Amino acid sequence: MTKRDVRILLLGDPGVGKTSLILSLVSEEFPEEVPPKAEEITIPADVTPEKVPTHIVDYSAQEQSDEQLSDEVFKANVIAIVYAVDDEHSMVQITNHWLPLLRATLGEDHQTPVILVGNKSDILEDSTMETVLPIMDEYAEVETCVECSAKTLKNISEMFYYAQKAVLHPTAPLYLPEEKELTPACKKALSRIFKICDLDNDGILSDKEINQFQRRCFNAPLQNQALEDVKSVVRKNITDGIVHDGLTLKGFLFLHLLFIQRGRHETTWSVLRKFGYDNDLKLSKEYLFPKPVTEFGIFPEDASCVEYIAFDSQSLRVGRDCSTELSHQGYQFLSNLFEKYDEDRDGCLSPVELQNVFSTCPYTPWGPDVNNTVSTNAHGWISHQGFLAQWTLTTLLDVTRTMEYFAHLGYMYEHENQLSAVHVTRDKKIDLQKKQTSRNVFFCRVIGAKGVGKTAFLQGLLGRNLQYIATLDKEHLSAFSINTVQVYGQDKHVLLHEMDANAIGDYTPEVGSCDVACLLYDVTNPRSFQYIVNIYERLFANSPIPCLIVATKSDQHEIKQEFEMTPLQFCNTYKMPPPQSFSCADSICRDVYIKLATMAAHPNLKRLVHMLLMKQPPLWVHDQLRHLRGVYGQESNVMLKISLSLALAAGLGFVVYKIIRATTR
């Protein structure tokens, strides 16, 4: 939690010494003359125990109205009700007037902490604590009681320290005094922290895990003797708190209960703050959506050249023509998370294991359609590859959701914040200038008339044939599928999105934006090609987005399309690759997905890719292309590589030379 100012309001009957307490704190001596009311005093952060600016506000019934009192009560972070230990009436007024007044002003269940301050302790030898302590049991808002003396300066600094502590380390969210138990919210928060720190998921914090936790929360490990002392305390007080010489969740909760009962709230709050909790024991907005900082490398190349839109007011900003992907750190975190909860080590997450993954989250973010979006095993359990792919999809389409859930899952246990888990790609304009994209995730719209086989095409990306598709739950089919394909030996994620044929009238150029478009027509439906021609001319004919036309159900007899040109003629006219055949009746035609990814990777080479696909060069050309890539490096001119491939395949060196000249002017 970001430290904030603390505003302390002193209330109490006239003559109990409110003003004297303030003046004694500031001047470090008892004032000879006391005004009716002290002016508001601000104590700088560097001289306060909790290192926060502190404002001390006095109240005088002589000089302030009831309206002014209400206003000050609302502004206060903590209220000190002062009584005189030698004045029994002032003690009675605590419950007869002041505490009821606060509840009437702030509400019966208000969260503003209160401390009771007995002044003039130098007058009486006996303590009044036995009289006022029962008030703490009756009024949950009362955090603590302290006796002090403005005249002798006894406990003056401590009194204001307790007031700060009541704000920064309040008891009420953590502890139920009547039950002598942690609150349900506190138990839930500490249980989440325990699960995150239990790196091997065995239900026990080993010595190594305890020390890693100590370093994270307190910047230093426990000494061996101190660690053994902690275990000894747990063993003596609670059964099953220590198992196999490790700390269980039961023991972990007991330790924090002990801290709170002994007045060491700050220890538990330090742990809670490190894991993102605010005073209401909810993960703070700053923790869920950290503000972008340039040293995390979150901004794309040439960021100053692009216009930015905010996904969230507290989160990173992404250019309109940029995209969001997981970084290496993000993928590493997810792989470790998968391995942690894959208890049977079968490379897949069973429903129970998947539920355990999200046990530190408010709810499971994935519905049953996830099984039809990513790769799974025969039981429909998500594989490691599918697990990474689903998060890749989430990061591309809704990066703030990734940021939020990474926070819940504990990414910050080993990292500063989640910004390092996300990479913002450079602007597409730069990709076009450099004739190659740096992206690793390609978004592909899949468009076609109803019944052309869009669902089969999406499922084909996951390696599923028609026989398998027939077994899928139709109610939980997904409009997305995502998997990896190889482009020039590198793994790239391709995300397919099936566009709703019934919503074609609502399509706009913004909806059509993507890295590559796949237009499907059914070889057995003579009117299906006309459908995608209309879409192409409306959305993509004048767009730099590369398009690939795919003929589905190619295992069946082809019927002539009712259009003035054949699909091949249409592709030649618009300088597109020729129609690609696709079928998943038995085996899957995976080449089409590789071609889509290749086109997305090199969006400026529409003509050359078209020629390359038309020529269908033999394998030795691809071997030569790999050789050239090794000679010129991964960042060499892609046009040169493709052009040389064409020359090798067709012997058209002079033609290729002219193409290169034309496209590089």
XYZ file of C-alpha atoms in Angstrom:
665
model
C 0.000 0.000 0.000
C 1.280 3.490 -0.777
C 1.853 5.350 2.462
C -0.481 8.284 2.960
C -0.946 11.139 5.394
C -2.413 10.389 8.823
C -4.902 12.854 10.236
C -5.438 12.596 14.023
C -8.408 14.350 15.655
C -8.421 14.848 19.443
C -11.848 14.905 21.112
C -12.912 15.015 24.764
C -14.572 17.097 27.422
C -13.269 20.596 28.172
C -10.311 20.625 30.537
C -9.078 17.054 29.968
C -5.855 18.344 28.365
C -6.267 17.847 24.600
C -4.486 21.069 23.716
C -1.769 20.491 26.312
C -0.987 17.087 24.813
C -0.459 18.619 21.372
C 1.680 21.501 22.632
C 3.772 19.188 24.848
C 4.481 16.940 21.862
C 5.610 19.830 19.694
C 7.641 21.826 22.223
C 8.736 18.852 24.363
C 7.771 20.769 27.473
C 4.550 21.476 29.334
C 3.066 24.821 28.278
C 2.619 27.464 30.983
C -0.277 29.043 29.118
C -2.744 26.922 27.145
C -4.983 28.488 24.489
C -8.587 27.269 24.042
C -7.565 25.417 20.878
C -4.266 24.522 19.177
C -3.808 25.253 15.507
C -3.508 22.254 13.187
C 0.020 20.885 13.308
C 1.798 18.863 10.604
C 4.653 16.576 11.585
C 6.967 15.692 8.656
C 7.317 12.063 7.633
C 11.005 11.809 8.494
C 10.408 12.432 12.205
C 7.480 10.047 12.686
C 7.915 6.366 13.655
C 5.916 5.137 10.665
C 7.539 7.597 8.226
C 4.293 9.225 7.118
C 3.246 12.889 7.333
C 0.962 13.330 10.344
C -1.589 16.078 10.896
C -2.804 16.676 14.465
C -6.128 18.494 14.850
C -7.532 19.892 18.087
C -11.217 20.377 18.931
C -12.704 23.059 21.125
C -16.414 23.218 21.955
C -15.943 26.913 22.747
C -14.669 27.835 19.295
C -16.266 25.272 16.964
C -19.825 24.493 15.968
C -21.439 21.066 15.697
C -21.187 21.326 11.913
C -17.459 21.996 12.124
C -17.071 19.053 14.489
C -18.884 16.730 12.058
C -16.669 17.938 9.219
C -13.506 17.210 11.199
C -14.795 13.773 12.221
C -15.356 12.856 8.582
C -11.865 14.044 7.581
C -10.050 12.232 10.391
C -8.178 8.973 9.813
C -8.093 8.222 13.533
C -9.796 9.795 16.528
C -8.255 10.069 19.996
C -10.846 10.464 22.762
C -9.047 12.099 25.657
C -10.215 11.815 29.274
C -8.651 12.900 32.564
C -7.697 10.024 34.824
C -8.700 12.111 37.857
C -12.105 13.030 36.381
C -14.606 10.168 36.532
C -17.212 12.162 34.602
C -14.856 12.507 31.627
C -14.480 8.703 31.599
C -18.247 8.187 31.693
C -18.585 10.598 28.774
C -16.594 8.216 26.564
C -19.533 5.802 26.315
C -22.315 8.222 27.105
C -21.402 10.875 24.567
C -18.290 10.597 22.441
C -18.446 7.057 21.044
C -22.225 7.334 20.339
C -21.558 10.696 18.666
C -19.008 9.090 16.325
C -21.403 6.286 15.417
C -24.213 8.776 14.813
C -21.937 10.809 12.552
C -20.047 8.048 10.704
C -22.503 5.157 10.945
C -22.892 2.234 13.296
C -20.332 0.119 11.433
C -17.827 2.862 10.655
C -14.199 1.916 10.063
C -12.488 4.962 11.587
C -10.261 3.670 14.418
C -10.460 5.177 17.899
C -7.892 5.217 20.702
C -8.670 6.134 24.315
C -6.142 8.459 25.945
C -6.032 8.928 29.722
C -4.245 12.213 30.421
C -2.869 13.560 33.742
C -1.497 10.167 34.789
C 1.004 12.038 36.942
C -1.823 12.906 39.362
C -2.913 9.339 40.245
C -0.738 6.434 41.281
C -3.322 3.822 40.268
C -4.154 3.066 36.646
C -7.610 3.535 35.158
C -7.059 0.809 32.563
C -9.320 -1.674 34.317
C -12.141 0.830 33.937
C -11.682 1.638 30.237
C -10.458 -1.706 28.844
C -14.000 -3.221 28.815
C -14.940 -0.432 26.412
C -12.731 -2.117 23.800
C -14.892 -5.241 23.987
C -18.108 -3.240 23.610
C -16.891 -0.927 20.830
C -14.981 -2.696 18.052
C -13.701 0.602 16.664
C -11.577 1.187 19.783
C -8.090 0.007 18.873
C -6.179 0.581 22.109
C -5.942 2.540 25.362
C -2.967 4.473 26.667
C -2.303 6.614 29.728
C 0.000 9.600 29.499
C 0.859 12.949 31.023
C 1.194 16.217 29.181
C 2.927 17.677 32.233
C 5.686 15.074 32.607
C 5.708 14.124 28.877
C 5.094 10.489 29.874
C 3.941 8.406 26.861
C 3.244 11.521 24.760
C 5.173 10.266 21.720
C 3.765 6.767 22.257
C 0.232 8.106 22.273
C 0.623 9.642 18.820
C 2.498 6.562 17.615
C -0.473 4.400 18.617
C -2.713 6.784 16.714
C -0.584 6.358 13.575
C -0.497 2.636 14.091
C -4.287 2.482 14.375
C -4.500 3.931 10.857
C -1.665 2.067 9.197
C -2.035 -1.205 11.099
C -5.670 -1.382 12.231
C -6.833 -4.280 14.374
C -10.458 -4.520 13.268
C -9.831 -6.033 9.801
C -7.553 -8.695 11.327
C -8.950 -9.764 14.669
C -12.220 -10.669 16.399
C -11.614 -9.869 20.091
C -14.701 -11.682 21.391
C -13.829 -14.923 19.588
C -10.073 -14.331 19.970
C -9.732 -15.383 16.331
C -8.563 -13.957 13.037
C -11.316 -12.481 10.911
C -12.497 -14.596 7.928
C -11.081 -11.987 5.543
C -7.694 -12.116 7.267
C -7.637 -15.926 7.164
C -8.502 -15.850 3.469
C -5.747 -13.340 2.680
C -3.110 -15.211 4.683
C -4.178 -18.523 3.128
C -3.616 -17.055 -0.334
C -0.177 -15.829 0.732
C 0.682 -19.268 2.122
C -0.277 -20.979 -1.167
C 1.843 -18.567 -3.190
C 4.846 -19.115 -0.909
C 4.409 -22.909 -0.961
C 6.412 -23.200 -4.156
C 6.338 -27.001 -4.395
C 2.624 -27.191 -3.492
C 3.120 -29.780 -0.753
C 1.075 -27.902 1.863
C 4.171 -27.167 3.973
C 6.599 -24.242 4.070
C 10.086 -25.699 4.207
C 12.994 -23.800 5.766
C 13.996 -22.612 2.300
C 10.467 -21.415 1.518
C 10.168 -19.695 4.918
C 13.398 -17.811 4.339
C 12.352 -16.797 0.850
C 9.137 -15.490 2.394
C 11.146 -13.614 5.051
C 13.384 -12.012 2.454
C 10.370 -10.918 0.410
C 8.501 -9.403 3.372
C 11.297 -8.239 5.692
C 14.384 -8.110 3.443
C 16.297 -10.657 5.529
C 16.112 -14.407 6.258
C 15.629 -15.815 9.746
C 18.704 -16.976 11.592
C 18.735 -20.743 12.185
C 18.109 -20.388 15.912
C 15.285 -17.909 15.379
C 13.664 -20.271 12.879
C 13.873 -23.164 15.346
C 12.401 -20.944 18.078
C 9.439 -20.110 15.852
C 8.817 -23.792 15.147
C 9.098 -24.589 18.839
C 6.424 -22.009 19.725
C 4.093 -23.467 17.111
C 4.684 -27.059 18.294
C 3.895 -26.150 21.901
C 0.672 -24.318 21.134
C -1.011 -26.068 18.218
C -1.239 -29.580 16.844
C -0.387 -30.145 13.184
C 1.265 -26.732 13.031
C 4.598 -28.334 12.168
C 4.677 -31.373 9.869
C 7.868 -32.957 8.507
C 9.746 -30.077 10.141
C 7.826 -27.597 7.966
C 5.214 -24.958 8.757
C 1.644 -25.855 7.783
C -1.131 -23.404 6.946
C -2.564 -24.038 10.411
C 0.764 -23.086 11.972
C 1.146 -20.060 9.679
C -2.248 -18.694 10.751
C -1.470 -19.344 14.413
C 1.732 -17.298 14.225
C -0.150 -14.291 12.893
C -2.834 -14.692 15.544
C -0.048 -14.645 18.125
C 1.498 -11.505 16.594
C -1.816 -9.674 16.775
C -2.633 -10.796 20.308
C 0.776 -9.540 21.420
C 0.184 -6.154 19.814
C 2.480 -6.726 16.830
C -0.096 -5.865 14.200
C 2.570 -4.260 12.062
C 4.174 -7.660 11.438
C 1.018 -9.112 9.929
C 0.280 -5.882 8.066
C 3.806 -5.849 6.606
C 3.120 -9.283 5.130
C -0.306 -8.277 3.849
C 1.024 -5.068 2.276
C 3.797 -6.952 0.483
C 1.147 -9.114 -1.133
C -1.013 -6.195 -2.221
C -3.691 -5.862 0.467
C -5.235 -2.563 1.529
C -6.944 -1.730 4.836
C -10.101 -3.529 3.701
C -8.055 -6.680 2.994
C -8.690 -6.387 -0.715
C -5.972 -6.291 -3.332
C -5.323 -2.632 -4.053
C -5.817 -1.126 -7.479
C -2.129 -0.184 -7.610
C -1.220 -3.828 -7.027
C -3.631 -5.189 -9.633
C -2.890 -2.530 -12.246
C 0.568 -1.011 -11.667
C 1.355 2.222 -13.444
C 3.791 1.906 -16.371
C 7.420 2.741 -15.773
C 9.836 2.956 -18.676
C 12.641 0.973 -17.047
C 10.477 -2.137 -17.245
C 10.768 -1.980 -21.027
C 7.009 -1.895 -21.352
C 6.912 0.772 -24.034
C 7.373 -0.300 -27.653
C 10.046 0.919 -30.014
C 9.504 4.513 -31.207
C 6.730 4.902 -28.632
C 6.706 8.680 -29.087
C 5.479 8.267 -32.641
C 2.193 6.596 -31.799
C -1.074 7.608 -30.236
C -1.895 5.746 -27.056
C -5.109 4.428 -25.624
C -5.435 3.409 -21.968
C -6.746 -0.086 -21.248
C -7.107 0.996 -17.620
C -6.452 4.266 -15.894
C -3.869 2.577 -13.677
C -2.440 0.178 -16.228
C -0.098 0.340 -19.193
C -0.896 2.261 -22.350
C -0.797 0.566 -25.723
C -0.638 2.214 -29.132
C -3.591 1.721 -31.442
C -1.453 -0.179 -33.924
C 0.518 -2.054 -31.259
C -0.377 -5.305 -29.539
C 0.341 -6.938 -26.187
C 2.178 -10.221 -25.753
C 3.637 -12.143 -22.856
C 7.332 -11.616 -22.215
C 9.844 -14.348 -21.449
C 9.319 -13.666 -17.737
C 5.572 -14.017 -18.209
C 5.868 -17.381 -19.941
C 8.405 -18.590 -17.375
C 6.031 -17.715 -14.541
C 3.185 -19.594 -16.237
C 5.358 -22.643 -16.885
C 6.407 -22.728 -13.229
C 2.775 -22.328 -12.183
C 1.723 -25.191 -14.451
C 4.463 -27.451 -13.118
C 3.551 -26.562 -9.528
C -0.068 -27.676 -9.888
C 0.398 -30.577 -12.327
C 0.615 -32.928 -9.370
C 0.521 -36.192 -11.334
C 3.121 -34.891 -13.825
C 1.075 -36.009 -16.843
C 1.612 -32.742 -18.749
C -2.054 -31.735 -18.414
C -4.229 -30.061 -15.805
C -7.191 -32.121 -14.638
C -10.324 -30.188 -13.576
C -9.238 -30.437 -9.923
C -5.692 -29.313 -10.721
C -7.008 -26.402 -12.787
C -9.268 -25.390 -9.914
C -6.247 -25.449 -7.602
C -4.309 -23.185 -9.977
C -6.933 -20.492 -9.478
C -7.437 -21.104 -5.747
C -5.651 -17.801 -5.042
C -8.029 -15.916 -7.354
C -11.541 -14.584 -6.696
C -12.921 -16.998 -9.289
C -11.808 -19.161 -12.195
C -11.462 -16.894 -15.247
C -12.051 -19.628 -17.829
C -15.340 -21.220 -18.756
C -15.907 -24.659 -20.315
C -15.298 -23.238 -23.807
C -11.556 -23.050 -23.034
C -11.312 -26.786 -23.791
C -12.366 -26.006 -27.371
C -10.033 -23.010 -27.650
C -6.671 -24.606 -26.871
C -5.031 -27.986 -27.153
C -6.042 -30.660 -24.653
C -5.539 -34.375 -24.111
C -8.156 -37.018 -24.950
C -9.989 -36.277 -21.669
C -10.296 -32.590 -22.547
C -7.688 -31.584 -19.960
C -5.609 -28.538 -20.848
C -2.043 -29.288 -21.871
C 0.991 -27.193 -21.001
C 0.968 -25.788 -24.537
C -2.742 -25.045 -24.247
C -2.258 -23.361 -20.859
C 0.322 -20.973 -22.299
C -1.807 -20.414 -25.402
C -4.888 -19.411 -23.407
C -2.880 -16.804 -21.516
C -1.410 -15.635 -24.819
C -4.966 -15.130 -26.085
C -5.981 -13.258 -22.930
C -2.942 -10.998 -23.099
C -3.603 -10.096 -26.732
C -7.330 -9.407 -26.313
C -7.574 -8.177 -22.700
C -4.181 -7.365 -21.223
C -5.638 -5.838 -18.051
C -7.224 -9.199 -17.251
C -3.798 -10.815 -17.509
C -2.335 -8.119 -15.250
C -5.108 -8.628 -12.696
C -4.858 -12.411 -12.586
C -1.068 -12.453 -12.521
C -1.401 -10.337 -9.377
C -3.809 -12.839 -7.816
C -1.594 -15.764 -8.839
C 1.472 -14.283 -7.144
C 3.640 -13.021 -9.995
C 5.002 -10.273 -7.729
C 6.407 -12.795 -5.261
C 9.514 -12.975 -7.434
C 9.107 -9.825 -9.565
C 8.644 -6.124 -8.891
C 5.225 -6.095 -10.578
C 3.384 -7.595 -13.537
C 4.563 -5.041 -16.085
C 7.640 -7.185 -16.698
C 5.326 -10.048 -17.750
C 3.954 -8.085 -20.695
C 5.605 -6.887 -23.889
C 4.083 -4.187 -26.094
C 4.923 -4.711 -29.752
C 6.008 -1.908 -32.003
C 3.641 -0.048 -34.292
C 2.570 -1.864 -37.481
C 3.809 1.091 -39.521
C 7.326 0.311 -38.327
C 6.859 -3.355 -39.267
C 5.968 -2.284 -42.793
C 8.959 0.046 -42.985
C 11.309 -2.690 -41.813
C 9.576 -5.255 -44.029
C 9.217 -7.698 -41.136
C 7.203 -7.905 -37.960
C 8.655 -8.509 -34.523
C 5.387 -9.984 -33.250
C 5.053 -13.508 -31.998
C 1.247 -13.619 -31.855
C -0.849 -13.189 -34.993
C -4.560 -12.393 -34.901
C -6.486 -13.924 -37.797
C -10.147 -13.228 -38.616
C -11.915 -16.262 -40.062
C -14.828 -15.177 -42.239
C -17.269 -17.182 -44.290
C -20.943 -17.899 -44.891
C -22.872 -20.056 -42.475
C -22.061 -23.735 -42.883
C -18.771 -23.349 -44.753
C -16.859 -25.040 -41.945
C -15.477 -22.218 -39.811
C -15.742 -24.280 -36.624
C -13.926 -27.191 -38.263
C -11.249 -24.795 -39.491
C -10.723 -23.427 -35.965
C -10.615 -26.903 -34.449
C -8.221 -28.042 -37.159
C -5.646 -25.630 -35.755
C -5.784 -27.761 -32.594
C -5.212 -30.947 -34.621
C -8.826 -32.144 -34.391
C -10.559 -33.913 -37.281
C -14.269 -34.149 -38.042
C -14.657 -37.351 -36.066
C -13.319 -35.640 -32.944
C -15.271 -32.441 -33.615
C -18.502 -34.443 -33.706
C -17.962 -35.380 -30.047
C -17.631 -31.781 -28.839
C -20.278 -30.132 -26.694
C -21.953 -27.761 -29.160
C -23.123 -25.488 -26.319
C -19.532 -24.744 -25.344
C -17.942 -24.234 -28.743
C -15.585 -21.269 -28.818
C -15.336 -18.479 -31.372
C -11.553 -18.610 -30.852
C -8.784 -21.136 -31.190
C -5.081 -20.610 -30.649
C -2.010 -22.761 -31.204
C 1.601 -22.499 -32.267
C 2.895 -22.950 -35.796
C 6.409 -22.639 -37.130
C 7.435 -19.757 -39.376
C 10.974 -20.146 -40.677
C 11.804 -22.437 -37.758
C 10.377 -20.136 -35.081
C 7.258 -20.862 -33.028
C 4.514 -18.282 -33.484
C 1.047 -18.240 -31.951
C -1.848 -18.003 -34.382
C -5.152 -16.870 -32.884
C -8.169 -17.629 -35.073
C -11.405 -15.745 -34.495
C -14.590 -16.952 -36.153
C -16.728 -14.003 -37.244
C -20.468 -14.441 -36.880
C -22.040 -14.766 -40.329
C -25.340 -13.398 -39.009
C -23.661 -10.142 -37.961
C -22.158 -9.385 -41.357
C -24.184 -6.200 -41.670
C -22.478 -4.844 -38.556
C -18.941 -5.395 -39.830
C -16.842 -2.249 -39.953
C -13.258 -1.634 -40.984
C -12.343 -1.634 -37.265
C -13.851 -5.101 -36.886
C -11.886 -6.212 -39.907
C -8.575 -5.111 -38.398
C -6.223 -7.996 -37.719
C -2.794 -9.295 -38.718
C -4.170 -11.568 -41.434
C -7.617 -12.548 -42.697
C -8.796 -15.984 -43.766
C -11.814 -16.050 -46.082
C -13.524 -19.437 -46.335
C -15.790 -20.756 -49.063
C -17.362 -24.183 -49.352
C -16.525 -26.093 -52.548
C -19.942 -27.804 -52.307
C -21.904 -24.535 -51.933
C -21.992 -22.560 -55.223
C -22.946 -19.282 -53.499
C -20.374 -19.301 -50.696
C -17.607 -17.654 -52.744
C -19.735 -14.626 -53.618
C -20.234 -14.107 -49.885
C -16.506 -13.687 -49.153
C -15.966 -11.584 -52.304
C -18.363 -9.003 -50.863
C -16.515 -9.079 -47.548
C -13.129 -8.775 -49.203
C -14.140 -5.802 -51.358
C -15.668 -4.052 -48.387
C -12.994 -4.599 -45.744
C -9.726 -5.766 -47.240
C -9.357 -4.722 -50.898
C -7.812 -1.377 -49.944
C -6.233 -2.565 -46.714
C -2.625 -3.602 -46.056
C -3.950 -6.646 -44.193
C -2.946 -9.810 -46.107
C -5.769 -12.192 -46.986
C -5.848 -15.882 -47.798
C -8.822 -17.559 -49.458
C -9.400 -21.131 -48.346
C -11.581 -23.730 -50.066
C -13.103 -25.912 -47.346
C -14.415 -29.470 -47.633
C -11.867 -30.051 -50.375
C -12.179 -33.804 -49.913
C -15.615 -33.586 -51.579
C -16.614 -32.989 -55.203
C -16.160 -29.334 -56.155
C -19.133 -27.436 -57.603
C -18.732 -24.396 -59.867
C -19.167 -21.169 -57.950
C -21.858 -18.714 -59.064
C -19.506 -15.818 -59.670
C -18.122 -14.149 -62.770
C -14.580 -15.310 -61.999
C -13.225 -18.538 -60.649
C -11.616 -18.279 -57.196
C -8.175 -18.612 -58.809
C -8.906 -15.827 -61.298
C -10.155 -13.620 -58.501
C -6.965 -14.201 -56.495
C -4.776 -13.424 -59.503
C -6.721 -10.230 -60.172
C -6.193 -8.975 -56.638
C -2.598 -10.264 -56.414
C -3.529 -12.710 -53.672
C -2.131 -16.189 -53.071
C -4.159 -18.869 -54.869
C -7.030 -20.514 -52.970
C -5.776 -23.080 -50.512
C -7.508 -26.410 -50.108
C -8.578 -27.469 -46.630
C -10.154 -30.566 -45.185
C -10.177 -32.139 -41.752
C -12.355 -35.121 -42.639
C -9.498 -37.409 -41.652
C -6.043 -35.807 -41.594
C -5.586 -32.061 -41.091
C -4.232 -29.783 -43.815
C -1.875 -27.872 -41.521
C -0.031 -26.063 -44.327
C -2.766 -23.458 -44.491
C -2.086 -22.327 -40.901
C 1.629 -21.998 -41.645
C 0.835 -19.883 -44.709
C -1.446 -17.629 -42.674
C 1.296 -17.115 -40.101
C 3.892 -16.481 -42.790
C 1.698 -13.863 -44.444
C 1.114 -12.173 -41.075
C 4.852 -12.185 -40.385
C 5.597 -10.468 -43.727
C 2.545 -8.296 -44.472
C 4.355 -6.112 -47.030
C 5.253 -9.027 -49.300
C 1.794 -9.805 -50.629
C 2.963 -10.035 -54.250
C 6.101 -12.049 -53.528
C 4.300 -14.429 -51.189
C 1.723 -14.840 -53.923
C 4.423 -15.805 -56.416
C 6.116 -18.117 -53.927
C 2.858 -19.957 -53.242
C 2.063 -20.140 -56.956
C 5.433 -21.642 -57.828
C 5.303 -24.298 -55.078
C 9.139 -24.705 -55.104
C 10.636 -28.118 -54.368
C 12.185 -29.011 -51.008
C 15.708 -28.141 -52.111
C 14.632 -24.513 -52.477
C 13.504 -24.436 -48.857
C 16.853 -25.952 -47.874
C 18.574 -23.164 -49.797
C 16.354 -20.606 -48.063
C 17.381 -21.962 -44.672
C 20.995 -21.758 -45.771
C 20.575 -18.106 -46.786
C 18.959 -17.351 -43.462
C 22.024 -18.731 -41.744
C 24.313 -16.615 -43.918
C 22.446 -13.300 -43.651
C 21.024 -13.749 -40.115
C 17.472 -13.550 -38.805
C 17.277 -9.778 -39.277
C 18.373 -9.760 -42.926
C 16.126 -8.525 -45.711
C 13.229 -10.959 -46.034
C 12.493 -9.784 -49.575
C 15.974 -10.864 -50.641
C 15.503 -14.301 -49.130
C 12.151 -14.913 -50.773
C 13.335 -13.468 -54.068
C 16.385 -15.712 -54.173
C 14.128 -18.672 -53.412
C 11.984 -17.799 -56.374
C 15.005 -17.450 -58.571
C 16.248 -20.864 -57.556
C 12.830 -22.396 -58.125
C 12.005 -20.847 -61.463
C 15.266 -19.562 -62.895
C 13.765 -16.106 -63.200
C 16.648 -14.103 -61.817
C 16.044 -11.079 -64.022
C 12.321 -10.976 -63.174
C 13.041 -11.204 -59.472
C 15.601 -8.414 -59.801
C 12.955 -6.194 -61.357
C 10.489 -7.072 -58.577
C 13.024 -6.172 -55.928
C 13.782 -2.887 -57.677
C 10.096 -2.069 -57.953
C 9.224 -2.858 -54.352
C 12.203 -1.084 -52.771
C 11.851 2.260 -54.528
